[in-house]
mmCIF file of C-alpha atoms in Angstrom:
data_model
loop_
_atom_site.group_PDB
_atom_site.id
_atom_site.type_symbol
_atom_site.label_atom_id
_atom_site.label_comp_id
_atom_site.label_asym_id
_atom_site.label_seq_id
_atom_site.Cartn_x
_atom_site.Cartn_y
_atom_site.Cartn_z
ATOM 1 C CA MET A 1 17.958 51.737 28.139
ATOM 2 C CA ARG A 2 18.057 50.311 24.593
ATOM 3 C CA LYS A 3 20.418 47.533 25.757
ATOM 4 C CA THR A 4 17.989 46.634 28.552
ATOM 5 C CA ILE A 5 15.049 46.440 26.130
ATOM 6 C CA LEU A 6 17.099 44.365 23.676
ATOM 7 C CA PHE A 7 18.239 42.029 26.447
ATOM 8 C CA ALA A 8 14.660 41.601 27.708
ATOM 9 C CA SER A 9 13.438 40.900 24.161
ATOM 10 C CA ILE A 10 16.051 38.181 23.703
ATOM 11 C CA ILE A 11 15.029 36.557 26.982
ATOM 12 C CA ILE A 12 11.358 36.568 25.962
ATOM 13 C CA LEU A 13 12.205 35.111 22.532
ATOM 14 C CA VAL A 14 14.388 32.340 23.949
ATOM 15 C CA THR A 15 11.764 31.524 26.592
ATOM 16 C CA GLY A 16 9.074 31.300 23.918
ATOM 17 C CA ILE A 17 11.197 28.958 21.820
ATOM 18 C CA CYS A 18 11.897 26.746 24.841
ATOM 19 C CA VAL A 19 8.196 26.579 25.712
ATOM 20 C CA LEU A 20 7.349 25.689 22.105
ATOM 21 C CA LEU A 21 10.015 22.977 21.985
ATOM 22 C CA GLY A 22 8.886 21.647 25.338
ATOM 23 C CA PHE A 23 5.316 21.423 24.101
ATOM 24 C CA THR A 24 6.420 19.704 20.884
ATOM 25 C CA TYR A 25 8.556 17.090 22.587
ATOM 26 C CA SER A 26 5.943 16.469 25.275
ATOM 27 C CA ILE A 27 3.602 15.098 22.605
ATOM 28 C CA PRO A 28 3.823 11.286 22.511
ATOM 29 C CA ASP A 29 5.568 9.961 19.396
ATOM 30 C CA GLU A 30 2.432 8.201 18.156
ATOM 31 C CA GLU A 31 0.589 11.542 18.093
ATOM 32 C CA LYS A 32 3.225 13.356 16.032
ATOM 33 C CA GLN A 33 2.521 11.411 12.854
ATOM 34 C CA GLN A 34 0.813 13.582 10.251
ATOM 35 C CA GLY A 35 -0.136 13.323 6.600
ATOM 36 C CA LEU A 36 -1.092 10.784 3.962
ATOM 37 C CA THR A 37 -0.302 7.099 4.273
ATOM 38 C CA GLY A 38 0.034 4.880 1.212
ATOM 39 C CA GLN A 39 -3.429 3.361 1.627
ATOM 40 C CA PHE A 40 -5.976 4.521 -0.956
ATOM 41 C CA ASP A 41 -8.443 3.223 -3.527
ATOM 42 C CA VAL A 42 -10.409 4.633 -6.456
ATOM 43 C CA SER A 43 -14.016 3.538 -7.002
ATOM 44 C CA THR A 44 -15.755 2.810 -10.284
ATOM 45 C CA GLN A 45 -17.546 6.149 -9.766
ATOM 46 C CA GLY A 46 -14.221 7.970 -9.511
ATOM 47 C CA ASP A 47 -14.423 8.600 -5.764
ATOM 48 C CA ILE A 48 -11.139 8.395 -3.845
ATOM 49 C CA ALA A 49 -10.834 6.787 -0.415
ATOM 50 C CA TYR A 50 -7.591 7.432 1.446
ATOM 51 C CA VAL A 51 -6.027 7.286 4.895
ATOM 52 C CA THR A 52 -4.223 10.152 6.574
ATOM 53 C CA TYR A 53 -2.801 10.659 10.054
ATOM 54 C CA GLU A 54 -4.161 13.539 12.128
ATOM 55 C CA ARG A 55 -2.112 13.956 15.333
ATOM 56 C CA GLY A 56 -1.250 10.288 15.037
ATOM 57 C CA LYS A 57 -4.846 9.119 14.556
ATOM 58 C CA PRO A 58 -5.446 7.105 11.351
ATOM 59 C CA THR A 59 -8.366 8.765 9.611
ATOM 60 C CA LEU A 60 -10.277 7.450 6.599
ATOM 61 C CA TYR A 61 -11.680 9.998 4.140
ATOM 62 C CA VAL A 62 -13.690 9.648 0.959
ATOM 63 C CA LYS A 63 -13.532 12.406 -1.633
ATOM 64 C CA SER A 64 -16.336 12.601 -4.183
ATOM 65 C CA GLU A 65 -18.265 15.785 -4.843
ATOM 66 C CA GLN A 66 -17.499 16.602 -1.232
ATOM 67 C CA LEU A 67 -14.896 15.473 1.274
ATOM 68 C CA ARG A 68 -16.220 13.243 4.035
ATOM 69 C CA GLN A 69 -14.433 11.894 7.119
ATOM 70 C CA VAL A 70 -15.657 8.313 7.516
ATOM 71 C CA VAL A 71 -13.518 6.753 10.261
ATOM 72 C CA GLN A 72 -10.980 7.927 12.833
ATOM 73 C CA LEU A 73 -9.161 5.426 15.074
ATOM 74 C CA PRO A 74 -7.035 5.907 18.212
ATOM 75 C CA SER A 75 -3.365 6.765 17.763
ATOM 76 C CA ASN A 76 -2.227 3.266 18.801
ATOM 77 C CA GLN A 77 -4.137 1.721 15.879
ATOM 78 C CA SER A 78 -3.509 1.584 12.125
ATOM 79 C CA ILE A 79 -5.375 0.985 8.871
ATOM 80 C CA LEU A 80 -3.367 -1.512 6.827
ATOM 81 C CA ASP A 81 -5.470 -1.426 3.661
ATOM 82 C CA LEU A 82 -8.866 -0.461 2.274
ATOM 83 C CA ALA A 83 -11.106 -1.256 -0.683
ATOM 84 C CA MET A 84 -14.140 0.605 -1.991
ATOM 85 C CA MET A 85 -17.175 -1.546 -2.746
ATOM 86 C CA PRO A 86 -18.600 -1.306 -6.290
ATOM 87 C CA ASP A 87 -21.818 0.253 -4.961
ATOM 88 C CA GLY A 88 -19.817 3.359 -4.052
ATOM 89 C CA LYS A 89 -21.592 3.491 -0.703
ATOM 90 C CA THR A 90 -19.327 1.405 1.526
ATOM 91 C CA VAL A 91 -15.624 0.903 2.212
ATOM 92 C CA LEU A 92 -13.846 -2.137 3.612
ATOM 93 C CA TYR A 93 -10.762 -1.568 5.742
ATOM 94 C CA VAL A 94 -8.291 -3.573 7.838
ATOM 95 C CA ASN A 95 -7.593 -2.377 11.377
ATOM 96 C CA SER A 96 -4.633 -3.557 13.458
ATOM 97 C CA ASP A 97 -2.064 -2.319 15.990
ATOM 98 C CA LYS A 98 0.193 0.528 14.888
ATOM 99 C CA GLU A 99 3.147 -1.305 16.441
ATOM 100 C CA LEU A 100 2.705 -4.818 15.094
ATOM 101 C CA ASP A 101 3.986 -7.816 17.021
ATOM 102 C CA GLU A 102 3.452 -11.583 17.172
ATOM 103 C CA HIS A 103 0.213 -11.057 19.115
ATOM 104 C CA SER A 104 -1.364 -8.588 16.683
ATOM 105 C CA LYS A 105 -4.613 -9.492 14.987
ATOM 106 C CA SER A 106 -6.522 -7.990 12.086
ATOM 107 C CA ILE A 107 -10.109 -6.747 12.192
ATOM 108 C CA ILE A 108 -11.857 -6.291 8.849
ATOM 109 C CA HIS A 109 -14.597 -3.637 8.859
ATOM 110 C CA GLN A 110 -17.286 -2.457 6.468
ATOM 111 C CA VAL A 111 -18.282 1.163 6.949
ATOM 112 C CA HIS A 112 -21.113 3.095 5.285
ATOM 113 C CA ILE A 113 -19.719 6.306 3.823
ATOM 114 C CA GLU A 114 -22.680 8.605 4.496
ATOM 115 C CA SER A 115 -23.854 7.361 7.888
ATOM 116 C CA GLY A 116 -20.478 6.266 9.270
ATOM 117 C CA LYS A 117 -22.067 3.000 10.461
ATOM 118 C CA ASP A 118 -19.139 0.648 11.072
ATOM 119 C CA GLU A 119 -19.618 -3.138 11.064
ATOM 120 C CA VAL A 120 -16.960 -5.741 11.913
ATOM 121 C CA LEU A 121 -17.048 -8.427 9.219
ATOM 122 C CA PHE A 122 -14.473 -10.809 10.689
ATOM 123 C CA THR A 123 -11.307 -10.997 12.775
ATOM 124 C CA LYS A 124 -8.126 -12.915 11.971
ATOM 125 C CA GLU A 125 -5.411 -13.929 14.413
ATOM 126 C CA ALA A 126 -2.886 -12.897 11.773
ATOM 127 C CA ILE A 127 -1.836 -9.831 9.755
ATOM 128 C CA VAL A 128 -4.079 -9.044 6.782
ATOM 129 C CA MET A 129 -2.133 -6.714 4.504
ATOM 130 C CA GLU A 130 -4.350 -6.291 1.427
ATOM 131 C CA LEU A 131 -8.035 -6.466 0.442
ATOM 132 C CA VAL A 132 -9.290 -6.963 -3.127
ATOM 133 C CA ILE A 133 -12.901 -7.309 -4.259
ATOM 134 C CA ASP A 134 -13.513 -9.941 -6.934
ATOM 135 C CA PRO A 135 -14.600 -8.015 -10.058
ATOM 136 C CA LYS A 136 -16.732 -11.035 -11.054
ATOM 137 C CA ASP A 137 -18.513 -11.285 -7.682
ATOM 138 C CA GLU A 138 -18.670 -8.255 -5.384
ATOM 139 C CA ASP A 139 -19.723 -10.513 -2.495
ATOM 140 C CA ARG A 140 -16.321 -12.246 -2.648
ATOM 141 C CA VAL A 141 -13.325 -10.482 -1.112
ATOM 142 C CA PHE A 142 -9.762 -11.750 -1.459
ATOM 143 C CA TYR A 143 -7.168 -10.921 1.150
ATOM 144 C CA LEU A 144 -3.426 -11.321 1.619
ATOM 145 C CA GLN A 145 -2.606 -12.823 5.017
ATOM 146 C CA ALA A 146 0.705 -13.159 6.873
ATOM 147 C CA ASP A 147 0.572 -15.926 9.482
ATOM 148 C CA GLN A 148 3.774 -14.931 11.268
ATOM 149 C CA PHE A 149 5.206 -11.701 12.617
ATOM 150 C CA SER A 150 8.669 -12.481 13.875
ATOM 151 C CA ASN A 151 12.367 -12.582 13.016
ATOM 152 C CA TYR A 152 12.582 -14.522 9.763
ATOM 153 C CA SER A 153 16.290 -15.054 10.451
ATOM 154 C CA PRO A 154 18.681 -14.184 13.321
ATOM 155 C CA VAL A 155 19.820 -11.054 11.474
ATOM 156 C CA ALA A 156 16.405 -9.924 10.205
ATOM 157 C CA SER A 157 14.104 -7.454 11.899
ATOM 158 C CA LEU A 158 10.528 -8.186 12.934
ATOM 159 C CA TYR A 159 8.315 -8.336 9.866
ATOM 160 C CA PRO A 160 5.168 -10.105 8.600
ATOM 161 C CA HIS A 161 5.910 -13.279 6.632
ATOM 162 C CA ASP A 162 4.429 -16.671 5.709
ATOM 163 C CA PHE A 163 2.046 -15.059 3.211
ATOM 164 C CA ASP A 164 -0.839 -16.763 1.431
ATOM 165 C CA VAL A 165 -3.973 -15.723 -0.457
ATOM 166 C CA HIS A 166 -7.417 -16.254 1.063
ATOM 167 C CA SER A 167 -10.970 -15.160 0.292
ATOM 168 C CA VAL A 168 -14.268 -14.748 2.114
ATOM 169 C CA GLN A 169 -17.877 -14.768 0.904
ATOM 170 C CA LEU A 170 -19.392 -11.766 2.671
ATOM 171 C CA GLU A 171 -22.923 -13.128 2.579
ATOM 172 C CA THR A 172 -22.110 -16.470 4.207
ATOM 173 C CA GLY A 173 -18.875 -15.649 6.049
ATOM 174 C CA GLU A 174 -17.215 -18.698 4.481
ATOM 175 C CA HIS A 175 -13.405 -18.421 4.183
ATOM 176 C CA GLU A 176 -11.152 -20.263 1.743
ATOM 177 C CA GLN A 177 -7.366 -20.483 1.506
ATOM 178 C CA HIS A 178 -6.240 -20.485 -2.126
ATOM 179 C CA THR A 179 -2.465 -20.905 -1.852
ATOM 180 C CA GLU A 180 -0.184 -22.853 0.457
ATOM 181 C CA LEU A 181 3.085 -21.103 -0.315
ATOM 182 C CA SER A 182 4.017 -19.503 3.045
ATOM 183 C CA LYS A 183 6.021 -16.946 1.088
ATOM 184 C CA TYR A 184 8.404 -14.574 2.824
ATOM 185 C CA SER A 185 6.667 -11.689 1.063
ATOM 186 C CA MET A 186 3.766 -11.060 -1.306
ATOM 187 C CA SER A 187 2.208 -7.833 -2.541
ATOM 188 C CA SER A 188 -0.044 -6.202 -5.142
ATOM 189 C CA LEU A 189 -2.738 -8.867 -5.056
ATOM 190 C CA GLN A 190 -5.080 -8.571 -8.040
ATOM 191 C CA VAL A 191 -8.031 -10.710 -9.105
ATOM 192 C CA SER A 192 -8.719 -11.439 -12.744
ATOM 193 C CA GLY A 193 -11.974 -10.132 -14.179
ATOM 194 C CA GLU A 194 -11.852 -12.702 -16.985
ATOM 195 C CA ASP A 195 -11.119 -16.073 -15.373
ATOM 196 C CA ASP A 196 -10.749 -17.719 -11.974
ATOM 197 C CA SER A 197 -7.182 -16.633 -11.301
ATOM 198 C CA ILE A 198 -5.163 -14.117 -9.317
ATOM 199 C CA TYR A 199 -2.014 -12.088 -9.902
ATOM 200 C CA ILE A 200 0.583 -11.524 -7.206
ATOM 201 C CA GLN A 201 4.098 -10.095 -6.795
ATOM 202 C CA MET A 202 6.655 -12.329 -5.106
ATOM 203 C CA ASP A 203 10.217 -13.582 -5.523
ATOM 204 C CA ASP A 204 10.936 -15.964 -8.379
ATOM 205 C CA ASP A 205 12.670 -18.573 -6.223
ATOM 206 C CA ALA A 206 11.301 -21.853 -7.566
ATOM 207 C CA ASP A 207 14.697 -23.054 -8.831
ATOM 208 C CA LEU A 208 16.759 -22.202 -5.747
ATOM 209 C CA GLU A 209 19.270 -24.870 -4.775
ATOM 210 C CA THR A 210 21.407 -23.150 -2.126
ATOM 211 C CA ALA A 211 20.977 -20.356 0.424
ATOM 212 C CA ALA A 212 23.352 -18.223 -1.624
ATOM 213 C CA ASP A 213 20.924 -18.410 -4.550
ATOM 214 C CA THR A 214 18.449 -16.266 -2.615
ATOM 215 C CA PHE A 215 20.587 -13.205 -3.377
ATOM 216 C CA GLU A 216 20.049 -13.837 -7.093
ATOM 217 C CA THR A 217 16.252 -13.986 -6.963
ATOM 218 C CA LYS A 218 14.159 -11.225 -8.489
ATOM 219 C CA GLY A 219 10.693 -9.948 -7.718
ATOM 220 C CA ARG A 220 8.281 -10.990 -10.437
ATOM 221 C CA VAL A 221 4.550 -11.014 -11.175
ATOM 222 C CA PHE A 222 2.854 -14.411 -11.119
ATOM 223 C CA LYS A 223 -0.503 -15.586 -12.403
ATOM 224 C CA ILE A 224 -2.016 -18.370 -10.285
ATOM 225 C CA ALA A 225 -5.052 -20.373 -11.384
ATOM 226 C CA LEU A 226 -7.284 -20.900 -8.361
ATOM 227 C CA SER A 227 -8.310 -24.314 -9.672
ATOM 228 C CA ASN A 228 -4.645 -25.388 -9.539
ATOM 229 C CA SER A 229 -2.703 -23.130 -7.199
ATOM 230 C CA ASP A 230 0.404 -25.325 -7.529
ATOM 231 C CA HIS A 231 0.738 -24.060 -11.093
ATOM 232 C CA LYS A 232 2.307 -20.590 -11.030
ATOM 233 C CA MET A 233 3.027 -18.800 -14.298
ATOM 234 C CA VAL A 234 5.523 -15.938 -14.390
ATOM 235 C CA ILE A 235 4.154 -13.069 -16.430
ATOM 236 C CA SER A 236 6.386 -12.725 -19.490
ATOM 237 C CA ILE A 237 8.993 -10.020 -19.087
ATOM 238 C CA PRO A 238 12.683 -9.851 -20.114
ATOM 239 C CA GLU A 239 14.863 -11.905 -17.740
ATOM 240 C CA ASP A 240 17.405 -9.114 -17.279
ATOM 241 C CA THR A 241 14.729 -6.737 -15.938
ATOM 242 C CA GLN A 242 15.381 -5.531 -12.396
ATOM 243 C CA ASP A 243 13.153 -6.436 -9.457
ATOM 244 C CA LEU A 244 9.454 -5.618 -9.912
ATOM 245 C CA TYR A 245 7.529 -4.436 -6.880
ATOM 246 C CA ASP A 246 4.036 -2.896 -6.801
ATOM 247 C CA PHE A 247 2.193 -3.371 -10.081
ATOM 248 C CA VAL A 248 -1.130 -2.986 -11.845
ATOM 249 C CA LEU A 249 -2.387 -4.608 -15.043
ATOM 250 C CA ILE A 250 -3.708 -2.431 -17.879
ATOM 251 C CA PRO A 251 -5.803 -5.018 -19.782
ATOM 252 C CA ASP A 252 -6.928 -2.892 -22.723
ATOM 253 C CA ARG A 253 -3.302 -1.959 -23.479
ATOM 254 C CA SER A 254 -1.689 -5.400 -22.881
ATOM 255 C CA GLU A 255 0.563 -3.663 -20.391
ATOM 256 C CA LEU A 256 1.904 -4.043 -16.897
ATOM 257 C CA VAL A 257 2.696 -0.856 -14.936
ATOM 258 C CA TYR A 258 5.146 -1.579 -12.141
ATOM 259 C CA GLN A 259 7.480 -0.023 -9.584
ATOM 260 C CA ALA A 260 11.238 -0.529 -9.853
ATOM 261 C CA VAL A 261 14.482 1.193 -8.925
ATOM 262 C CA ALA A 262 15.483 3.724 -11.576
ATOM 263 C CA GLU A 263 18.728 5.090 -10.135
ATOM 264 C CA THR A 264 20.444 6.247 -6.951
ATOM 265 C CA ASN A 265 20.515 9.896 -5.869
ATOM 266 C CA SER A 266 23.525 11.856 -4.605
ATOM 267 C CA GLU A 267 22.873 10.694 -1.030
ATOM 268 C CA GLY A 268 22.919 7.033 -2.027
ATOM 269 C CA ILE A 269 19.141 6.597 -1.692
ATOM 270 C CA PHE A 270 17.288 4.583 -4.331
ATOM 271 C CA GLU A 271 14.828 6.451 -6.533
ATOM 272 C CA TYR A 272 11.783 4.340 -7.345
ATOM 273 C CA GLU A 273 9.859 5.157 -10.510
ATOM 274 C CA LEU A 274 6.990 3.581 -12.443
ATOM 275 C CA PHE A 275 7.668 1.630 -15.636
ATOM 276 C CA SER A 276 5.495 -0.199 -18.144
ATOM 277 C CA TYR A 277 6.026 -3.438 -20.020
ATOM 278 C CA ASN A 278 4.017 -4.092 -23.203
ATOM 279 C CA TRP A 279 3.521 -7.749 -24.138
ATOM 280 C CA ASP A 280 2.773 -6.981 -27.796
ATOM 281 C CA THR A 281 5.872 -4.899 -28.449
ATOM 282 C CA GLN A 282 7.991 -6.473 -25.639
ATOM 283 C CA SER A 283 9.162 -2.980 -24.762
ATOM 284 C CA ILE A 284 9.879 -1.380 -21.389
ATOM 285 C CA THR A 285 9.201 2.336 -20.871
ATOM 286 C CA GLN A 286 9.997 4.495 -17.857
ATOM 287 C CA LEU A 287 6.783 6.396 -17.155
ATOM 288 C CA THR A 288 7.776 8.734 -14.297
ATOM 289 C CA ASN A 289 10.858 10.857 -13.705
ATOM 290 C CA LEU A 290 10.020 12.304 -10.302
ATOM 291 C CA HIS A 291 13.317 11.306 -8.616
ATOM 292 C CA GLU A 292 11.353 10.331 -5.526
ATOM 293 C CA TYR A 293 9.586 7.139 -4.423
ATOM 294 C CA ALA A 294 6.586 6.302 -6.613
ATOM 295 C CA GLU A 295 4.487 3.361 -5.421
ATOM 296 C CA TYR A 296 1.078 1.640 -5.274
ATOM 297 C CA PRO A 297 -0.200 2.117 -8.852
ATOM 298 C CA ILE A 298 -3.977 1.653 -9.244
ATOM 299 C CA TYR A 299 -5.881 1.700 -12.535
ATOM 300 C CA GLY A 300 -8.903 3.981 -12.221
ATOM 301 C CA ALA A 301 -12.243 3.772 -14.021
ATOM 302 C CA ASP A 302 -11.305 7.015 -15.793
ATOM 303 C CA GLY A 303 -8.433 5.238 -17.563
ATOM 304 C CA LYS A 304 -5.787 6.948 -15.414
ATOM 305 C CA VAL A 305 -3.084 5.339 -13.299
ATOM 306 C CA TYR A 306 -3.184 6.633 -9.704
ATOM 307 C CA PHE A 307 -0.139 6.287 -7.462
ATOM 308 C CA MET A 308 1.509 7.600 -4.306
ATOM 309 C CA VAL A 309 4.789 9.529 -4.179
ATOM 310 C CA ASP A 310 6.869 9.761 -1.009
ATOM 311 C CA LYS A 311 8.917 12.952 -1.284
ATOM 312 C CA ASP A 312 10.972 12.144 1.806
ATOM 313 C CA PHE A 313 11.808 8.492 1.192
ATOM 314 C CA GLY A 314 14.634 7.518 3.512
ATOM 315 C CA GLY A 315 13.741 10.339 5.908
ATOM 316 C CA ARG A 316 12.221 10.151 9.373
ATOM 317 C CA ARG A 317 8.611 10.707 8.290
ATOM 318 C CA PRO A 318 6.905 9.865 4.965
ATOM 319 C CA ASP A 319 5.751 12.846 2.919
ATOM 320 C CA ASN A 320 3.140 11.286 0.622
ATOM 321 C CA SER A 321 1.186 12.895 -2.206
ATOM 322 C CA LEU A 322 -1.330 11.311 -4.577
ATOM 323 C CA TYR A 323 -0.636 11.537 -8.313
ATOM 324 C CA ARG A 324 -2.259 10.327 -11.506
ATOM 325 C CA MET A 325 -1.193 10.012 -15.120
ATOM 326 C CA SER A 326 -2.184 8.446 -18.424
ATOM 327 C CA PRO A 327 -0.951 4.851 -18.867
ATOM 328 C CA ASP A 328 1.657 6.048 -21.375
ATOM 329 C CA GLY A 329 3.250 8.320 -18.750
ATOM 330 C CA SER A 330 1.833 11.591 -20.062
ATOM 331 C CA ASP A 331 -0.229 14.165 -18.154
ATOM 332 C CA VAL A 332 1.386 13.487 -14.763
ATOM 333 C CA GLU A 333 -0.350 15.619 -12.153
ATOM 334 C CA GLU A 334 -0.783 15.783 -8.392
ATOM 335 C CA VAL A 335 -4.299 15.078 -7.133
ATOM 336 C CA SER A 336 -5.583 17.594 -4.623
ATOM 337 C CA LEU A 337 -7.182 15.987 -1.588
#
């Protein structure tokens, strides 16, 4: 009798597991994606806007005194970037296909946080990767645009390239292209609050002579005067410094906080940490020791550096968490969303 009961229990358990697995694998892949993306921004009021996937649907939230869902898109769409307007009442975001291809376009929206009213500002037949509001003129929005989405070389995978910097006056809808570089990659667009210039991360490849030289190039931060975009100035940093990736300027400390490879873990996966470079002391300091993948530093109005950490970098699905710290690397803490 006991054997019969045990046997029946095993059958029920196995059947339940099979049903659960069948239900799990019957869910389309695009609906399985869950959790934080890397897209976020911090307003001058200290509010945090961020994007998370809920059953594959990109969902925009704003956390202030309360948490508010502002936008949710279908699971075949994505939010490539966002920027909070200085008024603290609206958010700009870029909407495109989740699976990008050469036919993908970008739709730039402005959504009111409280009412959820969503307005399309403009559409580009290209991939807009980043939005930045001019700190000198909140009606002027800069954006990073990739004109091509294709194989850059026979051995390369599909990826956005031919990047340049553009801007739009929201009131008039007038667009302007500021660079004609058609760079393979650009990132971390920032607009100066002091003069008419921008900062951008890209490869330092101005002196390349042969194709083999491309393997010797390093990612650097450039300052480009908008009045003379042909003149690009590399931000001073020791030449033997490794590649710089995402970065943010800390003006009141004469510092640059940037992402770079710190070391390789036991599985051969790079560990990306945040570092700082001080122009006055010409010193480099490693700020984080998380042994994960720290990225997208943003300087908040509270004087803290906010950044994302992917705790499963190299895995099948990102496992992102938002962190913040003081610019000197102290008081590192996870931000509850």
